[in-house]
Tab-separated table of C-alpha atoms and ligand atoms in Angstrom:
chain	number	residue	atom	x	y	z
W	22	UNK	CA	-8.549	-17.738	34.030
W	23	UNK	CA	-7.063	-14.918	36.097
W	24	UNK	CA	-3.763	-13.133	35.456
W	25	UNK	CA	-3.616	-14.161	31.843
W	26	UNK	CA	-1.197	-12.402	29.540
W	27	UNK	CA	-2.811	-10.168	26.941
W	28	UNK	CA	-0.088	-10.887	24.450
W	29	UNK	CA	1.832	-14.133	23.913
W	30	UNK	CA	4.758	-14.369	21.503
W	31	UNK	CA	6.035	-17.734	20.275
W	32	UNK	CA	9.239	-18.799	18.534
W	33	UNK	CA	7.968	-21.887	16.740
W	34	UNK	CA	11.148	-23.951	16.549
W	35	UNK	CA	12.007	-27.599	15.929
W	36	UNK	CA	10.138	-28.486	12.738
W	37	UNK	CA	13.296	-29.846	11.100
W	38	UNK	CA	14.271	-32.025	14.038
W	39	UNK	CA	10.726	-33.327	14.377
W	40	UNK	CA	10.716	-34.343	10.696
W	41	UNK	CA	14.095	-36.025	11.095
W	42	UNK	CA	12.731	-38.075	13.986
W	43	UNK	CA	9.993	-39.275	11.637
W	44	UNK	CA	12.548	-40.082	8.924
W	45	UNK	CA	11.093	-37.336	6.716
W	46	UNK	CA	12.467	-34.208	5.088
W	47	UNK	CA	12.355	-30.765	6.672
W	48	UNK	CA	9.337	-29.550	4.694
W	49	UNK	CA	7.284	-32.369	6.168
W	50	UNK	CA	8.035	-30.818	9.559
W	51	UNK	CA	6.951	-27.371	8.364
W	52	UNK	CA	3.646	-28.793	7.081
W	53	UNK	CA	2.999	-30.348	10.472
W	54	UNK	CA	4.002	-27.072	12.103
W	55	UNK	CA	0.960	-25.492	10.458
W	56	UNK	CA	-1.285	-27.956	12.307
W	57	UNK	CA	0.230	-26.768	15.602
W	58	UNK	CA	-0.411	-23.171	14.558
W	59	UNK	CA	-4.070	-24.012	14.036
W	60	UNK	CA	-4.295	-25.738	17.442
W	61	UNK	CA	-2.595	-22.900	19.284
W	62	UNK	CA	-4.687	-20.211	17.565
W	63	UNK	CA	-7.837	-22.120	18.503
W	64	UNK	CA	-6.706	-22.528	22.104
W	65	UNK	CA	-5.661	-18.881	22.403
W	66	UNK	CA	-9.074	-17.797	21.091
W	67	UNK	CA	-10.852	-20.086	23.538
W	68	UNK	CA	-8.798	-18.847	26.483
W	69	UNK	CA	-9.405	-15.242	25.479
W	70	UNK	CA	-5.864	-14.139	24.647
W	71	UNK	CA	-5.978	-10.780	22.845
W	72	UNK	CA	-2.716	-10.866	20.872
W	73	UNK	CA	-0.663	-13.789	19.605
W	74	UNK	CA	2.582	-13.197	17.728
W	75	UNK	CA	4.129	-16.157	15.902
W	76	UNK	CA	7.670	-16.118	14.532
W	77	UNK	CA	7.295	-17.942	11.216
W	78	UNK	CA	10.362	-16.880	9.232
W	79	UNK	CA	13.354	-14.794	10.224
W	80	UNK	CA	15.562	-12.552	8.109
W	81	UNK	CA	18.331	-15.070	8.798
W	82	UNK	CA	16.154	-17.924	7.475
W	83	UNK	CA	16.626	-16.539	3.935
W	84	UNK	CA	20.091	-18.153	4.117
W	85	UNK	CA	18.640	-21.676	4.304
W	86	UNK	CA	18.875	-24.017	1.284
W	87	UNK	CA	16.913	-22.595	-1.630
W	88	UNK	CA	14.564	-25.593	-1.813
W	89	UNK	CA	13.544	-25.151	1.822
W	90	UNK	CA	13.000	-21.393	1.410
W	91	UNK	CA	10.823	-21.792	-1.673
W	92	UNK	CA	8.947	-24.689	-0.045
W	93	UNK	CA	8.216	-22.449	2.929
W	94	UNK	CA	7.030	-19.584	0.691
W	95	UNK	CA	4.614	-21.924	-1.083
W	96	UNK	CA	3.434	-23.203	2.288
W	97	UNK	CA	2.794	-19.632	3.531
W	98	UNK	CA	0.771	-18.678	0.466
W	99	UNK	CA	-1.243	-21.931	0.468
W	100	UNK	CA	-1.893	-21.832	4.208
W	101	UNK	CA	-3.051	-18.223	4.189
W	102	UNK	CA	-5.392	-18.870	1.264
W	103	UNK	CA	-6.768	-21.951	2.973
W	104	UNK	CA	-7.092	-20.591	6.510
W	105	UNK	CA	-8.356	-17.041	5.968
W	106	UNK	CA	-12.056	-17.973	5.627
W	107	UNK	CA	-12.003	-19.835	8.969
W	108	UNK	CA	-9.940	-17.168	10.693
W	109	UNK	CA	-12.381	-14.560	9.455
W	110	UNK	CA	-15.346	-16.612	10.631
W	111	UNK	CA	-13.733	-16.799	14.061
W	112	UNK	CA	-13.409	-13.003	14.201
W	113	UNK	CA	-9.585	-13.174	14.085
W	114	UNK	CA	-7.670	-10.161	12.831
W	115	UNK	CA	-4.503	-10.977	10.892
W	116	UNK	CA	-1.435	-8.820	10.838
W	117	UNK	CA	2.031	-9.408	9.370
W	118	UNK	CA	5.270	-7.834	10.543
W	119	UNK	CA	8.683	-7.978	8.916
W	120	UNK	CA	10.512	-6.939	5.807
W	121	UNK	CA	7.615	-8.023	3.608
W	122	UNK	CA	9.139	-6.411	0.498
W	123	UNK	CA	11.573	-9.336	0.418
W	124	UNK	CA	8.755	-11.868	-0.045
W	125	UNK	CA	7.714	-13.092	-3.501
W	126	UNK	CA	4.982	-10.925	-5.076
W	127	UNK	CA	2.439	-13.731	-4.750
W	128	UNK	CA	3.039	-13.967	-1.013
W	129	UNK	CA	2.821	-10.177	-0.600
W	130	UNK	CA	-0.567	-10.194	-2.310
W	131	UNK	CA	-1.843	-13.074	-0.159
W	132	UNK	CA	-0.795	-11.192	2.981
W	133	UNK	CA	-2.383	-7.872	2.103
W	134	UNK	CA	-5.514	-9.668	1.023
W	135	UNK	CA	-5.700	-11.524	4.353
W	136	UNK	CA	-5.170	-8.303	6.327
W	137	UNK	CA	-7.804	-6.481	4.326
W	138	UNK	CA	-10.445	-9.213	4.747
W	139	UNK	CA	-9.929	-9.485	8.506
W	140	UNK	CA	-9.241	-5.804	9.253
W	141	UNK	CA	-12.558	-5.128	11.019
W	142	UNK	CA	-12.494	-8.249	13.216
W	143	UNK	CA	-12.503	-7.728	16.963
W	144	UNK	CA	-11.386	-11.100	18.373
W	145	UNK	CA	-7.827	-12.384	18.658
W	146	UNK	CA	-5.196	-10.340	16.821
W	147	UNK	CA	-2.880	-12.853	15.172
W	148	UNK	CA	0.457	-11.321	14.247
W	149	UNK	CA	2.748	-13.356	11.997
W	150	UNK	CA	6.408	-12.343	11.895
W	151	UNK	CA	7.631	-13.107	8.384
W	152	UNK	CA	11.030	-12.130	7.074
W	153	UNK	CA	11.289	-10.415	10.433
W	154	UNK	CA	14.276	-9.594	12.559
W	155	UNK	CA	14.427	-7.243	15.465
W	156	UNK	CA	17.684	-5.586	14.413
W	157	UNK	CA	16.204	-4.853	10.979
W	158	UNK	CA	13.163	-3.353	12.709
W	159	UNK	CA	15.317	-1.204	15.018
W	160	UNK	CA	17.349	0.090	12.067
W	161	UNK	CA	14.124	1.053	10.259
W	162	UNK	CA	12.744	2.755	13.365
W	163	UNK	CA	15.999	4.677	13.847
W	164	UNK	CA	15.898	5.897	10.246
W	165	UNK	CA	12.307	7.085	10.628
W	166	UNK	CA	13.051	8.940	13.848
W	167	UNK	CA	16.201	10.510	12.358
W	168	UNK	CA	14.137	11.650	9.379
W	169	UNK	CA	11.627	13.370	11.678
W	170	UNK	CA	14.428	15.168	13.516
W	171	UNK	CA	16.002	16.199	10.213
W	172	UNK	CA	12.781	17.637	8.815
W	173	UNK	CA	12.060	19.418	12.076
W	174	UNK	CA	8.892	17.565	13.058
W	175	UNK	CA	10.525	16.013	16.148
W	176	UNK	CA	12.835	17.545	18.765
W	177	UNK	CA	15.719	15.474	20.001
W	178	UNK	CA	14.324	15.847	23.551
W	179	UNK	CA	11.162	14.110	22.446
W	180	UNK	CA	12.899	10.889	21.477
W	181	UNK	CA	11.366	8.863	24.284
W	182	UNK	CA	10.751	5.169	24.872
W	183	UNK	CA	7.215	5.756	23.611
W	184	UNK	CA	8.531	7.386	20.430
W	185	UNK	CA	10.701	4.330	19.777
W	186	UNK	CA	7.770	1.937	20.395
W	187	UNK	CA	5.617	3.937	18.004
W	188	UNK	CA	8.142	3.454	15.234
W	189	UNK	CA	8.382	-0.317	15.567
W	190	UNK	CA	6.290	-2.697	13.436
W	191	UNK	CA	4.381	-3.593	16.620
W	192	UNK	CA	3.289	-0.008	17.382
W	193	UNK	CA	-0.397	-0.976	17.525
W	194	UNK	CA	0.096	-3.801	20.025
W	195	UNK	CA	1.058	-3.985	23.704
W	196	UNK	CA	4.369	-5.694	24.526
W	197	UNK	CA	4.146	-9.472	25.030
W	198	UNK	CA	4.064	-10.516	28.679
W	199	UNK	CA	4.992	-14.107	27.827
W	200	UNK	CA	7.434	-15.453	25.248
W	201	UNK	CA	7.462	-19.179	24.531
W	202	UNK	CA	10.174	-20.983	22.567
W	203	UNK	CA	9.879	-24.632	21.657
W	204	UNK	CA	12.555	-27.231	20.819
W	205	UNK	CA	14.881	-26.710	23.782
W	206	UNK	CA	16.843	-23.769	22.337
W	207	UNK	CA	17.280	-21.061	24.952
W	208	UNK	CA	17.832	-17.997	22.812
W	209	UNK	CA	15.905	-15.060	21.363
W	210	UNK	CA	17.234	-15.326	17.762
W	211	UNK	CA	16.621	-11.678	16.836
W	212	UNK	CA	12.943	-11.702	17.865
W	213	UNK	CA	11.234	-8.624	19.390
W	214	UNK	CA	14.359	-7.526	21.295
W	215	UNK	CA	12.865	-4.199	22.412
W	216	UNK	CA	9.346	-5.484	23.057
W	217	UNK	CA	10.446	-8.463	25.185
W	218	UNK	CA	12.375	-6.296	27.656
W	219	UNK	CA	10.200	-7.454	30.585
W	220	UNK	CA	8.511	-10.542	29.169
W	221	UNK	CA	8.496	-13.808	31.071
W	222	UNK	CA	10.471	-16.338	29.032
W	223	UNK	CA	9.320	-19.946	28.823
W	224	UNK	CA	11.402	-22.621	27.160
W	225	UNK	CA	10.162	-26.126	26.466
W	226	UNK	CA	11.877	-29.141	24.895
W	227	UNK	CA	8.720	-29.995	22.945
W	228	UNK	CA	9.290	-29.617	19.213
W	229	UNK	CA	6.860	-27.242	17.477
W	230	UNK	CA	4.893	-29.877	15.477
W	231	UNK	CA	4.257	-31.712	18.771
W	232	UNK	CA	3.077	-28.551	20.582
W	233	UNK	CA	-0.644	-28.214	21.273
W	234	UNK	CA	-3.314	-26.821	23.558
W	235	UNK	CA	-2.072	-28.652	26.708
W	236	UNK	CA	1.435	-27.284	26.165
W	237	UNK	CA	0.055	-23.759	25.868
W	238	UNK	CA	-1.913	-24.206	29.068
W	239	UNK	CA	1.208	-25.505	30.814
W	240	UNK	CA	3.126	-22.406	29.744
W	241	UNK	CA	0.280	-20.193	30.943
W	242	UNK	CA	0.127	-21.801	34.364
W	243	UNK	CA	3.908	-21.455	34.703
W	244	UNK	CA	3.486	-17.778	33.768
W	245	UNK	CA	0.787	-17.357	36.408
W	246	UNK	CA	3.044	-18.811	39.084
W	247	UNK	CA	5.763	-16.227	38.459
W	248	UNK	CA	6.069	-12.971	40.327
W	249	UNK	CA	6.616	-10.065	37.929
W	250	UNK	CA	8.533	-7.494	39.927
W	251	UNK	CA	9.622	-4.916	37.317
W	252	UNK	CA	12.617	-3.966	39.411
W	253	UNK	CA	10.711	-3.624	42.660
W	254	UNK	CA	10.992	-5.863	45.724
W	255	UNK	CA	8.627	-8.712	46.409
W	256	UNK	CA	7.284	-6.835	49.468
W	257	UNK	CA	6.419	-3.814	47.347
W	258	UNK	CA	4.510	-6.001	44.914
W	259	UNK	CA	2.404	-7.452	47.711
W	260	UNK	CA	1.520	-4.108	49.283
W	261	UNK	CA	0.926	-2.274	45.964
Q	327	LIG	C1	11.289	-23.622	12.846
Q	327	LIG	O1	11.781	-24.927	12.753
Q	327	LIG	C2	10.679	-23.134	11.546
Q	327	LIG	C3	11.455	-22.097	10.858
Q	327	LIG	C4	12.535	-21.521	11.303
Q	327	LIG	C5	10.987	-21.683	9.546
Q	327	LIG	P1	13.227	-25.220	12.183
Q	327	LIG	O2	13.131	-25.374	10.712
Q	327	LIG	O3	14.192	-24.197	12.656
Q	327	LIG	O4	13.544	-26.617	12.854
Q	327	LIG	P2	14.932	-27.105	13.483
Q	327	LIG	O5	15.365	-26.072	14.468
Q	327	LIG	O6	15.896	-27.262	12.359
Q	327	LIG	O7	14.596	-28.404	14.143
Q	328	LIG	C1	14.040	-18.887	14.790
Q	328	LIG	O1	14.300	-20.232	14.510
Q	328	LIG	C2	13.154	-18.317	13.757
Q	328	LIG	C3	11.825	-18.927	13.628
Q	328	LIG	C4	11.302	-19.795	14.435
Q	328	LIG	C5	11.068	-18.480	12.517
Q	328	LIG	P1	15.704	-20.716	13.921
Q	328	LIG	O2	15.694	-22.184	13.958
Q	328	LIG	O3	15.961	-20.057	12.620
Q	328	LIG	O4	16.696	-20.107	15.012
Q	328	LIG	P2	18.254	-20.320	15.266
Q	328	LIG	O5	18.973	-19.763	14.097
Q	328	LIG	O6	18.486	-21.773	15.447
Q	328	LIG	O7	18.528	-19.551	16.518
Q	329	LIG	MG1	15.352	-24.045	14.305
């Protein structure tokens, strides 16, 4: 239980391929993906992880077939409605990041409702990235900073790394120390580009609907076996 990351970020990938293996359609995979979300949230709570960010839908995912996109939107709304009472009972605080204005009104309402209900909770902070992409987020942050410079509330010299972090959608959370991606794809896919600068990356072939508590523990023990050097030498780390 030592040297645990405070913040884990996960790219939940492989629902479609998992469904195909079962001879089912893609939405079947997304429904089973929700079961993995429940398992991983439970495990993270048990282990005492403070922040868990899950990539549920990217800006690029809007370009998927219309039937899949609307199926996913329905699934989000239904799942949030169904899960919020339990999440609340377990002291979990929900947060959503992304271009939420692009979501259907019904989904937007479900999200703000869920955030409001769980706002005072002090356990795990569960951050769901929905209609999120890192480049979108960086463009928004740049506009906000430029606006401050234009209206005179910020000097150019004060555009620091901290100022950039404060203008991202994740401003309230520490950067993830561990990023997990399932399904064998070894890419970031526009996820938390700035925040993952020094994260440990863990890739597994397991498809998301097959991912559970044991897989999370495996990723954590791999994380614990790594030496995080942050540019220093191994010797420096050991004498620090
Ligand atoms: C991840 O699974 C879920 C979302 C992106 C919404 P995919 O739907 O990408 O599954 P694969 O990659 O096609 O198997
Ligand atoms: C990344 O998965 C986004 C989510 C898991 C929500 P994709 O399946 O959309 O990623 P790419 O496009 O294959 O990289
Ligand atoms: Mg995929």
